[in-house]
Coordinates of C-alpha atoms in Angstrom, one line a residue:
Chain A
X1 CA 114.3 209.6 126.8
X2 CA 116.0 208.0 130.3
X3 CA 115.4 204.3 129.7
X4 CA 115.0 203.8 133.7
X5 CA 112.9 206.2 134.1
X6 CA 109.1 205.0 133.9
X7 CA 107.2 207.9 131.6
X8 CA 104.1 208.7 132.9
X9 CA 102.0 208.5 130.1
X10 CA 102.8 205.0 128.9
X11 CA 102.3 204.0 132.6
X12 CA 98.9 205.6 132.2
X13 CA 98.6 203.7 128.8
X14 CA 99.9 200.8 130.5
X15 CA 97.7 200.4 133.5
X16 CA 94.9 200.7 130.9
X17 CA 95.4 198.2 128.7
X18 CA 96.4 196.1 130.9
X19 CA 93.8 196.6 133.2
X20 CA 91.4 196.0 130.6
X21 CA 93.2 192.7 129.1
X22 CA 93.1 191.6 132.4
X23 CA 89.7 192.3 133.3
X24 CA 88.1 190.7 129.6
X25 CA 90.3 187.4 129.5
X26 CA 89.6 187.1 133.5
X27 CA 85.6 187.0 132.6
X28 CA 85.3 185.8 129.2
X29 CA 88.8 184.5 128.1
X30 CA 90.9 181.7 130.4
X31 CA 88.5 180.7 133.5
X32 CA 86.3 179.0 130.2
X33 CA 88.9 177.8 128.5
X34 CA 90.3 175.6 131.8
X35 CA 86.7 175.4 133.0
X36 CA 86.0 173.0 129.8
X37 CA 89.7 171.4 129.8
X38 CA 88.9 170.3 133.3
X39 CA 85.1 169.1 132.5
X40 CA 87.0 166.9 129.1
X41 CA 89.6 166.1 131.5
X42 CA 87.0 164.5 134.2
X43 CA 85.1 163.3 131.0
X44 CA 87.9 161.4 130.1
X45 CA 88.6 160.2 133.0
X46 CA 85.1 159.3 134.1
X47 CA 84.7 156.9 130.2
X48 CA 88.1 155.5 130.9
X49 CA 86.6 154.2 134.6
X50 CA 83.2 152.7 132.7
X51 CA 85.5 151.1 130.0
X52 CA 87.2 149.6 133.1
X53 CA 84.3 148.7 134.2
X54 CA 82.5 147.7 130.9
X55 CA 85.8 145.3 130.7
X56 CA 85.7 144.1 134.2
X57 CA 81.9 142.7 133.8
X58 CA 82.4 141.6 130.4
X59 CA 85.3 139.3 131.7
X60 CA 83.4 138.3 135.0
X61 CA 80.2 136.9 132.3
X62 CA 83.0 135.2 131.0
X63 CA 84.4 133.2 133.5
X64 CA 80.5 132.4 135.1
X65 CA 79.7 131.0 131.4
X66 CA 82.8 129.0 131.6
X67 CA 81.8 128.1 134.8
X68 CA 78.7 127.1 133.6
X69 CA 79.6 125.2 130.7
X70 CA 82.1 123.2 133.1
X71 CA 79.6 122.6 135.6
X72 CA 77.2 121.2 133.2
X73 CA 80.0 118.9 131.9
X74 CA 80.5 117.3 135.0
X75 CA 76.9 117.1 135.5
X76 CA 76.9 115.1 132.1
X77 CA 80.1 113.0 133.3
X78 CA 78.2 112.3 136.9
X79 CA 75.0 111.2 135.3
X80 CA 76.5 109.0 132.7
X81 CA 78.5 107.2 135.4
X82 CA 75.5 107.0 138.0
X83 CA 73.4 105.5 134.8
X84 CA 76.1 103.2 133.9
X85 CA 76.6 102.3 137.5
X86 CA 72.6 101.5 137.6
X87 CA 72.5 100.1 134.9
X88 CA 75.4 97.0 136.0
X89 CA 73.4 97.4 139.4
X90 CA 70.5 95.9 137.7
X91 CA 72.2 93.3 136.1
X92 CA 73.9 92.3 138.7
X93 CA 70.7 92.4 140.9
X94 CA 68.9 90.7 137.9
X95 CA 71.7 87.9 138.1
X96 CA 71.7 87.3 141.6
X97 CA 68.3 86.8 141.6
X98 CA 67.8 84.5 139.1
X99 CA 70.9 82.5 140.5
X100 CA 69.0 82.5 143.9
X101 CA 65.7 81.2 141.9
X102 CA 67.6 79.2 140.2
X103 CA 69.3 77.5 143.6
X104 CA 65.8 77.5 144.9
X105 CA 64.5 75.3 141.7
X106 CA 67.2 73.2 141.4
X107 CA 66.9 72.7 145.3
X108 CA 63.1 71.8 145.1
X109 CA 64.3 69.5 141.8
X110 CA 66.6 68.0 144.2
X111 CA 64.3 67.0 147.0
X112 CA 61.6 65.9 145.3
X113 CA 63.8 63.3 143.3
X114 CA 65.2 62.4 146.4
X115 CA 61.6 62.0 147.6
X116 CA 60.7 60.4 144.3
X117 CA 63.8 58.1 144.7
X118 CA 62.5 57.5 148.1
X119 CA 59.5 56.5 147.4
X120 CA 60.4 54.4 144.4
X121 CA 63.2 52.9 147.1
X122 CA 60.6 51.9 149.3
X123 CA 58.3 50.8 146.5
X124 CA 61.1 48.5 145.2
X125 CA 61.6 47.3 148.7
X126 CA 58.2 46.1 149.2
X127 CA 58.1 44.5 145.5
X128 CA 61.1 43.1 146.4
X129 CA 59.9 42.0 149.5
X130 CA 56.4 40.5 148.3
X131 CA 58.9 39.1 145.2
X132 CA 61.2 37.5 147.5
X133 CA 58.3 36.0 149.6
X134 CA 56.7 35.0 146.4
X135 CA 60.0 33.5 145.4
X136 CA 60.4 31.9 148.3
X137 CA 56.8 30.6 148.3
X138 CA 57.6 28.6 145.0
X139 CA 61.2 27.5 145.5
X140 CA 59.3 26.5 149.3
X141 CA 56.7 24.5 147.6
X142 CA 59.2 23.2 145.3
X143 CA 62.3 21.8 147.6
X144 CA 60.0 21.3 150.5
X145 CA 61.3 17.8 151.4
X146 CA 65.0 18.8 151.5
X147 CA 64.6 20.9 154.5
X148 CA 68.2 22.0 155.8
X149 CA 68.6 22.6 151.8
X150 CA 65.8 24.9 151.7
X151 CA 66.4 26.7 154.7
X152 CA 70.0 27.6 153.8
X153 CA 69.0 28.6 150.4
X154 CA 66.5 30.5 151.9
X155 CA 69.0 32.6 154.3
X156 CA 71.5 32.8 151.5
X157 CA 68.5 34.3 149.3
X158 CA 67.4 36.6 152.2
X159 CA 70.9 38.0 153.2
X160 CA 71.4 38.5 149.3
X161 CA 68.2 40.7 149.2
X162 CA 68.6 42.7 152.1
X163 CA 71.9 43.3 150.4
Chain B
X1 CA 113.7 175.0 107.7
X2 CA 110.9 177.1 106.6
X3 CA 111.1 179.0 109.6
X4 CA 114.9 179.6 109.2
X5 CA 114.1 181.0 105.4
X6 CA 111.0 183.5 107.5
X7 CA 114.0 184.7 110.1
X8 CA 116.7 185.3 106.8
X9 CA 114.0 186.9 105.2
X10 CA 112.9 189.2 108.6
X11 CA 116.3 189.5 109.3
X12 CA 117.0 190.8 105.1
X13 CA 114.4 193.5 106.1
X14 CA 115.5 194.5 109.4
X15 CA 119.0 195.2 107.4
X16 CA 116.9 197.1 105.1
X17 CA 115.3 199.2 107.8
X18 CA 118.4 199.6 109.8
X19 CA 120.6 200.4 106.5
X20 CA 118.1 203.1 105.6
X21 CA 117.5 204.2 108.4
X22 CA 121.3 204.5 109.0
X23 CA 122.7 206.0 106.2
X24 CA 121.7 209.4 105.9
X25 CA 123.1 210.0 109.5
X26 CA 126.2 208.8 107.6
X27 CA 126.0 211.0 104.4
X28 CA 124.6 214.5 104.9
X29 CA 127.0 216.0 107.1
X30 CA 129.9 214.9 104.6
X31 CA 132.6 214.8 105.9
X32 CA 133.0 216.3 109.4
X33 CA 130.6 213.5 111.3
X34 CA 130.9 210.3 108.8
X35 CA 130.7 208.2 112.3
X36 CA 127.6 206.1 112.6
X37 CA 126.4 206.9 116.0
X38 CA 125.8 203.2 117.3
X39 CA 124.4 203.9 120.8
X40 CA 122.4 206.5 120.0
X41 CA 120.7 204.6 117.0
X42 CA 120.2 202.1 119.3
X43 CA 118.3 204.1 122.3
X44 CA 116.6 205.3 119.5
X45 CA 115.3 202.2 118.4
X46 CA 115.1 201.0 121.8
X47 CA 113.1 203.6 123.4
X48 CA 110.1 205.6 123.1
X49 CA 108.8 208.0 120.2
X50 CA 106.1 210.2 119.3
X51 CA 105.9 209.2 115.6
X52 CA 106.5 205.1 114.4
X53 CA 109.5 205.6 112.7
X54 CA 110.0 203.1 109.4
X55 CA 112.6 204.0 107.3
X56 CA 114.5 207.6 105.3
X57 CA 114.0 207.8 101.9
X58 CA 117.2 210.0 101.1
X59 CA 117.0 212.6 103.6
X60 CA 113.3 212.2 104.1
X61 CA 112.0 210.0 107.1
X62 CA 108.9 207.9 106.5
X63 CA 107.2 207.4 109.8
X64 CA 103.8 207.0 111.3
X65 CA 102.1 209.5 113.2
X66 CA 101.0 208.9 116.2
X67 CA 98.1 210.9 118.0
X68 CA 99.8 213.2 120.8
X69 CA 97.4 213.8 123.7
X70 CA 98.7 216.7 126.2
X71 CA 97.5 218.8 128.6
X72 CA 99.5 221.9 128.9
X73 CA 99.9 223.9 132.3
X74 CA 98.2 227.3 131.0
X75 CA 96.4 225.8 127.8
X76 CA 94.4 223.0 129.1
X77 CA 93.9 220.0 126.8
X78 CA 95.3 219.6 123.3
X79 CA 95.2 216.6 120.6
X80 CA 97.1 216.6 117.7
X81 CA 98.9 213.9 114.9
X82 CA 102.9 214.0 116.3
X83 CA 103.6 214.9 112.2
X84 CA 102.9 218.7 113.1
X85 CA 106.4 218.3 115.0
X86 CA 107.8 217.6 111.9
X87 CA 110.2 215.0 113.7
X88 CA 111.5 217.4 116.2
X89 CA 111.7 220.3 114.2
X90 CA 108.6 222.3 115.0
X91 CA 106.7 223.5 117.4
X92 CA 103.0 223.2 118.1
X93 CA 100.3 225.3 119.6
X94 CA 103.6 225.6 122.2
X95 CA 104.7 222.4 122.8
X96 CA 108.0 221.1 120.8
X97 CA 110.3 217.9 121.4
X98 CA 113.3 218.8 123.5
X99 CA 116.3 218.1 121.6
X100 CA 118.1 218.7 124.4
X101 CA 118.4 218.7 128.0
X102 CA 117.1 216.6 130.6
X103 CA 114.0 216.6 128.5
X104 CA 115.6 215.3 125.7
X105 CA 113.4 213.3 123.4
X106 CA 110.1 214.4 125.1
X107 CA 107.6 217.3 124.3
X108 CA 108.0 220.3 126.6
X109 CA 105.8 223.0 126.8
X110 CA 107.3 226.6 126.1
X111 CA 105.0 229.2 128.6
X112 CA 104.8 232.6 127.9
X113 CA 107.8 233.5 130.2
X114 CA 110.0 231.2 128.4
X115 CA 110.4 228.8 130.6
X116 CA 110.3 225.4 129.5
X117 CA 108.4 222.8 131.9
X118 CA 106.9 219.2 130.9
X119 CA 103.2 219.2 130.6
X120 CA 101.0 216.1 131.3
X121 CA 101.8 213.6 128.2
X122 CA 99.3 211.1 127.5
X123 CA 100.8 211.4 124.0
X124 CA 100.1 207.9 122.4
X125 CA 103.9 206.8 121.5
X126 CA 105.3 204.1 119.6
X127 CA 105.4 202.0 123.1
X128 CA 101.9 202.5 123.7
X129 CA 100.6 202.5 120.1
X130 CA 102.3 198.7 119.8
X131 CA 100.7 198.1 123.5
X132 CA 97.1 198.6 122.3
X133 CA 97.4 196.9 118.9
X134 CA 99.2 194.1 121.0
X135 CA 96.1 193.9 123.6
X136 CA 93.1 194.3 120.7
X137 CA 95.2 191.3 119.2
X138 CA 95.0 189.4 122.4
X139 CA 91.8 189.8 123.6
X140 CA 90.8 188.9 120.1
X141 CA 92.9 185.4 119.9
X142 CA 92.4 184.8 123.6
X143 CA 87.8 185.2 123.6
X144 CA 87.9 183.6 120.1
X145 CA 89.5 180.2 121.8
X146 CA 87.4 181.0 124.7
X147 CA 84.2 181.0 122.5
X148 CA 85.1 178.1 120.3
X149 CA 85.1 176.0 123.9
X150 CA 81.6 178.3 124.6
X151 CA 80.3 177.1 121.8
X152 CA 80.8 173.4 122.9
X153 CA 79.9 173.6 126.9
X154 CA 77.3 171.7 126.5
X155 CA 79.0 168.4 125.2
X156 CA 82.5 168.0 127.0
X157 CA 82.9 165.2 124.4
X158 CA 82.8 166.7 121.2
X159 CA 85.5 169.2 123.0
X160 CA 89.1 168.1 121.4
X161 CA 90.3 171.6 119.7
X162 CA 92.6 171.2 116.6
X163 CA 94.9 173.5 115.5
X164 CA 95.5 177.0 116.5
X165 CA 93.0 176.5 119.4
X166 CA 94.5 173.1 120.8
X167 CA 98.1 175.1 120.2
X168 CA 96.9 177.7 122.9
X169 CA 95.1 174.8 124.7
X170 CA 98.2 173.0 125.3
X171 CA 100.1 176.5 126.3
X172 CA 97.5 177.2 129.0
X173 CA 97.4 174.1 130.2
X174 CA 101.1 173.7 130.6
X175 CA 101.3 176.9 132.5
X176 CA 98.0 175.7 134.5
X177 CA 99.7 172.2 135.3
X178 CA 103.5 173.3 135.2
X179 CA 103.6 176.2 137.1
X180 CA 100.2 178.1 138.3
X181 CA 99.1 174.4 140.4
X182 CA 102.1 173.7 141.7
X183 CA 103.7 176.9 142.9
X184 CA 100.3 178.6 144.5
X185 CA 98.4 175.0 145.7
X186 CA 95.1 174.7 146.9
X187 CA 94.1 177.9 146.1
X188 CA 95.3 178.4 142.4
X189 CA 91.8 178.7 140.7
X190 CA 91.7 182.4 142.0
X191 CA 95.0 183.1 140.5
X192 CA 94.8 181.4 137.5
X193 CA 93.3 184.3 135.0
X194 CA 95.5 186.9 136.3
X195 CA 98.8 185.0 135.9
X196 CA 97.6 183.3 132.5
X197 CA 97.0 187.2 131.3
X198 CA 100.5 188.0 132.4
X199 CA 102.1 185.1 130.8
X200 CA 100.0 185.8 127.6
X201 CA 100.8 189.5 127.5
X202 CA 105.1 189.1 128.1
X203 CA 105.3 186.2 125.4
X204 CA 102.7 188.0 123.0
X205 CA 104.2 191.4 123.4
X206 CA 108.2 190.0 123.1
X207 CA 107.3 188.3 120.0
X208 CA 106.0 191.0 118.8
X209 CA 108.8 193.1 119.7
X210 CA 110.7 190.9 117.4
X211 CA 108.9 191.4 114.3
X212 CA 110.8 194.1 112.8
X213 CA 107.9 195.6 110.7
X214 CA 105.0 197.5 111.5
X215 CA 102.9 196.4 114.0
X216 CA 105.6 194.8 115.8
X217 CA 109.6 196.3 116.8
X218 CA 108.5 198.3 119.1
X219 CA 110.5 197.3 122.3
X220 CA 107.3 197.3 124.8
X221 CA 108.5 194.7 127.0
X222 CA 111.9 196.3 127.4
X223 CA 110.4 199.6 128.5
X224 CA 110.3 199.9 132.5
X225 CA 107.1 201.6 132.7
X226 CA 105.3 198.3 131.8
X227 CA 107.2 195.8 133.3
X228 CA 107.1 198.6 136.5
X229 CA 103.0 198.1 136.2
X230 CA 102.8 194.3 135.1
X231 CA 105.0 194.0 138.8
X232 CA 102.7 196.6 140.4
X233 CA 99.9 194.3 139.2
X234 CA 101.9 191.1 140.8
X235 CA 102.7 193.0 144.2
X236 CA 98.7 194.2 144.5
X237 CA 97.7 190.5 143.9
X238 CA 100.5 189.0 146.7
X239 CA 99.9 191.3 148.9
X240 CA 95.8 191.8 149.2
X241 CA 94.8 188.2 149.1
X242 CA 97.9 187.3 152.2
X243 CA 96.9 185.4 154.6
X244 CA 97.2 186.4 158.3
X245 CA 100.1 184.0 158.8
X246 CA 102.0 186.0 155.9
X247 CA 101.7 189.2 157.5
X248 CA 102.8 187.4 161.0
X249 CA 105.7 185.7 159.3
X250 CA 106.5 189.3 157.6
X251 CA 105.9 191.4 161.3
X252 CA 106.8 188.5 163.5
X253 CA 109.0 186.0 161.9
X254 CA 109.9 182.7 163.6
X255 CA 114.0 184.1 164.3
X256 CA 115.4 184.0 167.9
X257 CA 113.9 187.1 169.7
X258 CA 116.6 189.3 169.9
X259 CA 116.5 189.6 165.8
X260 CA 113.1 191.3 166.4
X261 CA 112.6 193.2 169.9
X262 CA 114.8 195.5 170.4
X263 CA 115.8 196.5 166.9
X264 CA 113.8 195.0 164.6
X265 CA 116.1 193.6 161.9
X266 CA 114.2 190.6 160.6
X267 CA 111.1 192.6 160.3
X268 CA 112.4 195.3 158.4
X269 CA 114.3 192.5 156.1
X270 CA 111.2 191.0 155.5
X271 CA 109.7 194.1 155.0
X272 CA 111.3 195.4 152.7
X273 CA 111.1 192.1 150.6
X274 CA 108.0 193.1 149.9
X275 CA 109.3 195.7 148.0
X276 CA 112.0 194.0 146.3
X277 CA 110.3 190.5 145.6
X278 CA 108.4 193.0 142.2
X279 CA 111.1 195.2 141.7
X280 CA 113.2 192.4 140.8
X281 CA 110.9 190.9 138.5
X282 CA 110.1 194.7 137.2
X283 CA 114.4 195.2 136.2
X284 CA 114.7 191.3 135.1
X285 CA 112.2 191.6 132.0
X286 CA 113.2 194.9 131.8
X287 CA 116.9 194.2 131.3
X288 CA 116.8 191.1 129.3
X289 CA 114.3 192.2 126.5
X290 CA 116.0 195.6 126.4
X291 CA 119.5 193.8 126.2
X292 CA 118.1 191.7 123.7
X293 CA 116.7 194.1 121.7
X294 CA 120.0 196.5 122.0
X295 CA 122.3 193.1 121.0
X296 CA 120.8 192.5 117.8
X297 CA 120.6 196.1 117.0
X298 CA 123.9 196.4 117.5
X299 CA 124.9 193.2 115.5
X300 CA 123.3 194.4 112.9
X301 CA 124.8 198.1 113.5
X302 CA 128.3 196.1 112.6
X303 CA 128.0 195.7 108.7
X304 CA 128.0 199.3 108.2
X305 CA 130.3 200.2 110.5
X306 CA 132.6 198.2 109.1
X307 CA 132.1 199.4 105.5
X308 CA 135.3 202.7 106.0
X309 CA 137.1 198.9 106.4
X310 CA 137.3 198.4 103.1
X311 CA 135.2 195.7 101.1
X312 CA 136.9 192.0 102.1
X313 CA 136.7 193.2 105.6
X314 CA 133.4 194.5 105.1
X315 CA 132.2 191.5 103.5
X316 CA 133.9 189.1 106.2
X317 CA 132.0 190.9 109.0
X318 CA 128.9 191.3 107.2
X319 CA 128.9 187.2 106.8
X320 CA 129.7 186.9 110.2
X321 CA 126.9 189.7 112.1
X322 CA 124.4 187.8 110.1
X323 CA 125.4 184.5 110.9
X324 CA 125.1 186.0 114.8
X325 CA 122.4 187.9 113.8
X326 CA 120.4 185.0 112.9
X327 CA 121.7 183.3 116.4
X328 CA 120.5 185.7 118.6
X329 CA 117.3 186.4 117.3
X330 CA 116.6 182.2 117.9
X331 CA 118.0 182.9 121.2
X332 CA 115.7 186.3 121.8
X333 CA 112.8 183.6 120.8
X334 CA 113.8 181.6 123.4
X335 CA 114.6 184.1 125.8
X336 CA 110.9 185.9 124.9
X337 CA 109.3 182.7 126.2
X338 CA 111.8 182.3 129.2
X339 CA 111.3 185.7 130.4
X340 CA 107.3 185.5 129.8
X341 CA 107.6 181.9 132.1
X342 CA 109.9 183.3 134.5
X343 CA 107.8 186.2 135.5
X344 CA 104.8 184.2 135.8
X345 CA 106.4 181.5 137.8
X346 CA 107.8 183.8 140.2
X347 CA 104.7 185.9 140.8
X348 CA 103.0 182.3 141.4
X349 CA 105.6 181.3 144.0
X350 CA 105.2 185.1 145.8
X351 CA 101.4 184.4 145.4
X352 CA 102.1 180.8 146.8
X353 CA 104.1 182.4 149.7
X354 CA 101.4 184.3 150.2
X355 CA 99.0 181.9 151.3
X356 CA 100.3 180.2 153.3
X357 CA 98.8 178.6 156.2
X358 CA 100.1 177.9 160.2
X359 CA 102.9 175.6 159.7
X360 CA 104.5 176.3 162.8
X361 CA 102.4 174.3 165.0
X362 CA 103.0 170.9 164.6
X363 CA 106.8 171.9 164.6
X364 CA 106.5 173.3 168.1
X365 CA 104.5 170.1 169.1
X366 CA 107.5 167.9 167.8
X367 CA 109.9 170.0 169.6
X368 CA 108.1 169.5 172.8

């Protein structure tokens, strides 16, 4: 048999089993095969993508409850310091306050001793005065007939008292 | 290193079968023809034949026979097992295998005038005998992956094959990924079964071919007439899904206009690459199975022609053809996958070529 010689009856044979391998793994053999290769592969890629984004939004909670926590820290920080702030406001307040009352008492203390003072001033004034004159009655009645005497004594007295 | 123990112990047997085979071609005509004929054991073994020759037990020949289907130019149709031949040495209803001629090796029918002409053969051979086991094998092993992904269409995510399954998973997919996508491009998925088949049917049918036992040995891939239709196939599927700018680029190519008005050179080059774009592939898996096939043969061939050497020689070459022995048949395992790859990468780049679409316009646009 010529080897380069095609025989016709295994080209017959040939185009016939061929043929029909062809035709039977074209319909029910390979387009199924890459058909469900292709569907795992976009399966694949499609769980990938959700575990991407499954990641993505578990990080992002993550961060906003940091974010949170953080916040409420400084929220603590911010109202212990305004309270603490009031709280020496008050006192303070509370201090001036009384100092002011305080001032105003001792104030009021202050005047009406001077008033008192006043008063009693005057009051010793006149005593003294009526005294004096009372004094000055007697010693008059007394050293009456020594008149230049008397009437020096008297001035020395007078200018003494009014001292 | 199992598989190295599997190739000594294929490769033991093909001695075995050769040796047989081989011996009483030496012995029976004592002394006047003690020659082994190398070249013709090896178109023997290489080519076609009515009955699936195993082995001679003494002067005996143990083969399988094979149906032969003919229809005869005054008899009409006739079916009969190719053991009424006798292997070559009878006739039948008529028809008898040439022994010589430029029939030689075929069955010729003897008319009543005497002439001898060749009827229509549709005789199932050994070729064509090892081609239909070889396609029942694959269509089995190819819709049994195919259902075992049926079977799961409806949840892509239980659908992660294991072994022999995910084996010829990962062989489709690197054809699909490696070669079929990026050679043919947009338009691949319309290609895809037919070139897959092809790949499929080269590599299944050269492994085969390798097997030296039954079902396999036969050289199918090395024959012409198959690799002739498998590049018919390729030429009808280039050439009936081109696109109109194919046929313009094959007609009216984009060459300075004297290479096409006058005489029209650069269409009949292109033209005739047409022709040669399959015939190439058709000679290149042709030649290099058939080479392959002939090299080990003839390797092999070597320990018993070297027996009238005496026995140190004989023994020296008999270590060294099995040592090459065993080396080419890893490189024919190779080569069976190469050749299977190469044909369908090129009949995806002529497909690609093939569908191509106006590229010449935005060149003319730059060059004004």
């Amino acid at each position: 048999m010529s080897l380069l010689t095609p025989d016709p009856g295994l080209l017959f044979w040939m185009l016939v089993s061929f043929g029909i391998v062809f035709f039977v793994l074209a319909k029910y053999g390979f387009p199924i095969i890459v058909k469900m290769v292709d569907e795992r592969k976009a399966y694949i890629d499609r769980s990938l993508e959700s575990a991407r984004q499954a990641t993505e939004r578990l990080q992002g909670i993550q961060e906003e409850s940091e974010r949170i926590l953080a916040e409420a820290r400084e929220e603590q920080v911010r109202i212990l310091k305004e309270t603490n702030e009031m709280r020496v406001k008050i006192i303070n307040d509370a201090k001036d306050l009384a100092h002011l009352e305080t001032g105003k008492i001792m104030e009021e203390a202050k005047r009406s001793i001077q008033k008192e003072k006043e008063t009693a001033m005057r009051d010793i004034h006149s005593q003294i005065a009526a005294l004096s004159i009372s004094i000055a009655e007697k010693i008059l009645r007394k050293n009456l007939d020594n008149k230049p005497a008397q009437l020096d004594l008297a001035n020395k007295l007078l200018q003494e008292i009014s001292n | 290193m199992s598989d190295l123990i599997q190739k000594t112990t294929v490769l033991f047997l093909l001695f075995l079968f050769v040796g047989i085979n081989a011996s009483p071609a030496e012995t029976p005509p004592a002394e006047e023809n003690t020659e082994l004929n190398v070249s013709e054991l090896i178109l023997e073994h290489v080519g076609d034949g009515y009955d699936w020759h195993i082995t001679n037990l003494g002067h005996n020949p143990v083969s399988i026979p094979l149906p032969v289907i003919v229809k005869g130019k005054e008899s009409g149709w006739h079916l009969f097992l190719s053991s009424a031949f006798h292997h070559g040495h009878a006739s039948c209803k008529g028809f008898s295998i040439a022994q010589e001629g430029p029939y030689k090796g075929k069955i010729i029918e003897t008319l009543a005038t005497g002439d001898e002409v060749r009827p229509w053969d549709f005789s199932l051979t050994k070729n064509a005998t090892s081609l239909l086991l070889s396609s029942i094998i694959l269509i089995i092993l190819i819709v049994s992956c195919a259902n075992w992904y049926r079977k799961r269409q409806e949840n892509p995510e239980n659908c992660s094959p294991k072994g022999f399954v995910a084996f010829v998973e990962l062989v489709i997919m690197s054809i699909v990924d490696g070669v079929i996508k990026p050679c043919i491009g947009k338009n691949y998925k319309r290609y895809t079964p037919y070139l897959l088949t092809v790949f499929f049917f080269i590599i299944f049918n050269n492994l085969l071919g390798l097997i030296p036992l039954f079902p396999g040995g036969a050289n199918v891939t090395g024959n012409i007439a198959i690799t002739c239709v498998l590049a018919l196939f390729t030429f009808a599927m280039v050439n009936i899904f081109g696109t109109k700018e194919y046929w313009k680029e094959i007609f009216w190519p984009d060459v300075p206009a004297w290479l096409k008005v006058p005489v029209p050179i650069m269409p009949a080059v292109e033209f005739l690459g047409i022709f040669t774009k399959p015939f190439a592939l058709m000679i290149r898996l042709f030649a290099s199975i058939l080479s392959g096939h002939a090299l080990i043969l003839g390797l092999t061939c070597m320990v018993f022609l070297t027996v009238r050497l005496g026995v140190f020689m004989n023994t020296g070459m008999t270590v060294f053809a099995v040592i090459l022995t065993v080396f080419s048949d890893c490189v024919e395992l190779l080569v069976a996958y190469i050749q299977a790859y190469v044909f369908t990468m090129l009949s995806a780049v002529y497909i690609g070529l093939s569908q191509v679409e106006a590229h010449h316009k935005p060149k003319s646009e730059k060059s004004r």
